[in-house]
Amino acid sequence: MKYTTYSRYLPELADTVNLQALLDQLADFLLQSGFAGGAYSHPFWGEFGEEESDRSLDALRQAILQALMDSGQLTPEMLKVLRGESTGDAARDADLERQLGELLDKIVQKLMDEGYLNVTEAPKMPSGQQPLFGPGGMEAAQQVQFNLTEKGIDFLGYRTLKHLLGSIGKSSFGAHDTEHLATGVEVDAVSKPYQYGDTLNLDVNATLTNALQREGLGVPINLEYDDLMVHQAEYRSSSATVLMLDCSHSMILYGEDRFTPAKKVALALTHLIRTQFPGDTLRVVLFHDTAEEIPLAQLARAQVGPYHTNTAEGLKLSRRMLLSQRKDMRQIIMITDGKPSALTLPDGRIYVNSMGLDPQILQATYREVALCRRSGIMINTFMLARDRSLVEFVKKVSAICRGKAYFTNTMTLGQFILMDFMRRKTRRVS
């Protein structure tokens, strides 16, 4: 006879850490938007660039450690050791340092096991490396680079979306409503005669009434093509969206990172479309000195730079991308914080002028806006600055394309974009 012996389960500190809540705390670190061009100093503008973001495993451990401290998940003795104090027992201090190192290693390993992160090299386990707070630190961890997986990117988009929807009081939503009628499952109007191509959602009562009026009461009832009646529902359309993100140097100037919140919005929109609007498409265009499309999978690692704002080139690329898609609605969501300051000349050279609103650059930008309107493309602009000249520029863009203008900031950017995307209502936020 077999016997099974059960022992009491003693959870470790790593087992009590909520990985999803931890990832939510690490969102800014994982999506940080350093300057792609490296450190740069200008004699008039001062320091406006930073070195490329540290993607090492050691930096990840330090970020996790800070998150655990902020959320109060470390023991008082561990906090004392981190502050450089002593518990009064050297052996106990060394043991606490070892426990902290093992804790961080286990959390990183769990993040990889759950599929949120991957690394370019296999990280060493605690037994094969120096303690985190020992002499020299963990040199091996500084050589290992980590990356967000598709699951990790999608999760950050989900968490951002959840926070944004919670702040605007919305919890459920469906496809985009329009003023047109079509045949569908949900009844919103009186039934109509069936035509070829309609959804065969029969109005049984109206269909039988037509047959009885034609032939009278009798059995069997003969149905003919003209007797068929179908319910009408609101026509639900699909939408093609291009999210234009300004990644010029001003997006991380003046002590504020405006690009990371914009990336969070893009990830939230991606998750929203994938889960609630499967017929819609979302593509991302970065515009700076020029413009290029970036795969959504690479968005988390996108950084600001180069320096200027070529709005016209971004609009031109977005228009071409939207015209290649057969959708009922096409729109551009443009997030920017500065005036157009660059233009691609016919010969391919880049003309730049950062001093004021250049008439040549403005004329080319307004021309692209007008072409978008002729192509049936709506442009909704989200401006992260409030300079008088920028306000006038955005007003002119909105007037040309009959789009909407939102003057917002990094704290409310996501709310306004989601409200606009879901409601399709004209709102002015000033």
PDB file of N, CA and C in Angstrom, residues 130-140 142:
ATOM      1  N   GLN A 130      28.316  36.708  -8.285  1.00  0.00           N
ATOM      2  CA  GLN A 130      28.584  37.422  -7.056  1.00  0.00           C
ATOM      3  C   GLN A 130      27.285  37.956  -6.472  1.00  0.00           C
ATOM      4  N   PRO A 131      27.239  38.229  -5.167  1.00  0.00           N
ATOM      5  CA  PRO A 131      26.043  38.830  -4.587  1.00  0.00           C
ATOM      6  C   PRO A 131      25.770  40.193  -5.215  1.00  0.00           C
ATOM      7  N   LEU A 132      24.512  40.558  -5.214  1.00  0.00           N
ATOM      8  CA  LEU A 132      24.112  41.812  -5.841  1.00  0.00           C
ATOM      9  C   LEU A 132      24.805  43.008  -5.210  1.00  0.00           C
ATOM     10  N   PHE A 133      25.006  42.971  -3.890  1.00  0.00           N
ATOM     11  CA  PHE A 133      25.571  44.122  -3.192  1.00  0.00           C
ATOM     12  C   PHE A 133      27.013  43.868  -2.759  1.00  0.00           C
ATOM     13  N   GLY A 134      27.602  42.802  -3.301  1.00  0.00           N
ATOM     14  CA  GLY A 134      28.979  42.494  -2.957  1.00  0.00           C
ATOM     15  C   GLY A 134      29.951  43.338  -3.750  1.00  0.00           C
ATOM     16  N   PRO A 135      31.250  43.136  -3.524  1.00  0.00           N
ATOM     17  CA  PRO A 135      32.274  43.911  -4.242  1.00  0.00           C
ATOM     18  C   PRO A 135      32.190  43.658  -5.747  1.00  0.00           C
ATOM     19  N   GLY A 136      32.138  44.723  -6.498  1.00  0.00           N
ATOM     20  CA  GLY A 136      32.115  44.600  -7.958  1.00  0.00           C
ATOM     21  C   GLY A 136      30.750  44.378  -8.550  1.00  0.00           C
ATOM     22  N   GLY A 137      29.761  44.052  -7.719  1.00  0.00           N
ATOM     23  CA  GLY A 137      28.419  43.830  -8.243  1.00  0.00           C
ATOM     24  C   GLY A 137      28.365  42.620  -9.144  1.00  0.00           C
ATOM     25  N   MET A 138      27.294  42.520  -9.932  1.00  0.00           N
ATOM     26  CA  MET A 138      27.136  41.394 -10.846  1.00  0.00           C
ATOM     27  C   MET A 138      27.539  41.832 -12.241  1.00  0.00           C
ATOM     28  N   GLU A 139      28.804  41.638 -12.573  1.00  0.00           N
ATOM     29  CA  GLU A 139      29.293  42.064 -13.872  1.00  0.00           C
ATOM     30  C   GLU A 139      28.633  41.287 -14.997  1.00  0.00           C
ATOM     31  N   ALA A 140      28.343  40.008 -14.753  1.00  0.00           N
ATOM     32  CA  ALA A 140      27.714  39.202 -15.798  1.00  0.00           C
ATOM     33  C   ALA A 140      26.361  39.762 -16.172  1.00  0.00           C
ATOM     34  N   GLN A 142      25.412  42.744 -16.225  1.00  0.00           N
ATOM     35  CA  GLN A 142      25.515  43.966 -17.011  1.00  0.00           C
ATOM     36  C   GLN A 142      25.712  43.676 -18.491  1.00  0.00           C
TER      37      GLN A 142
END
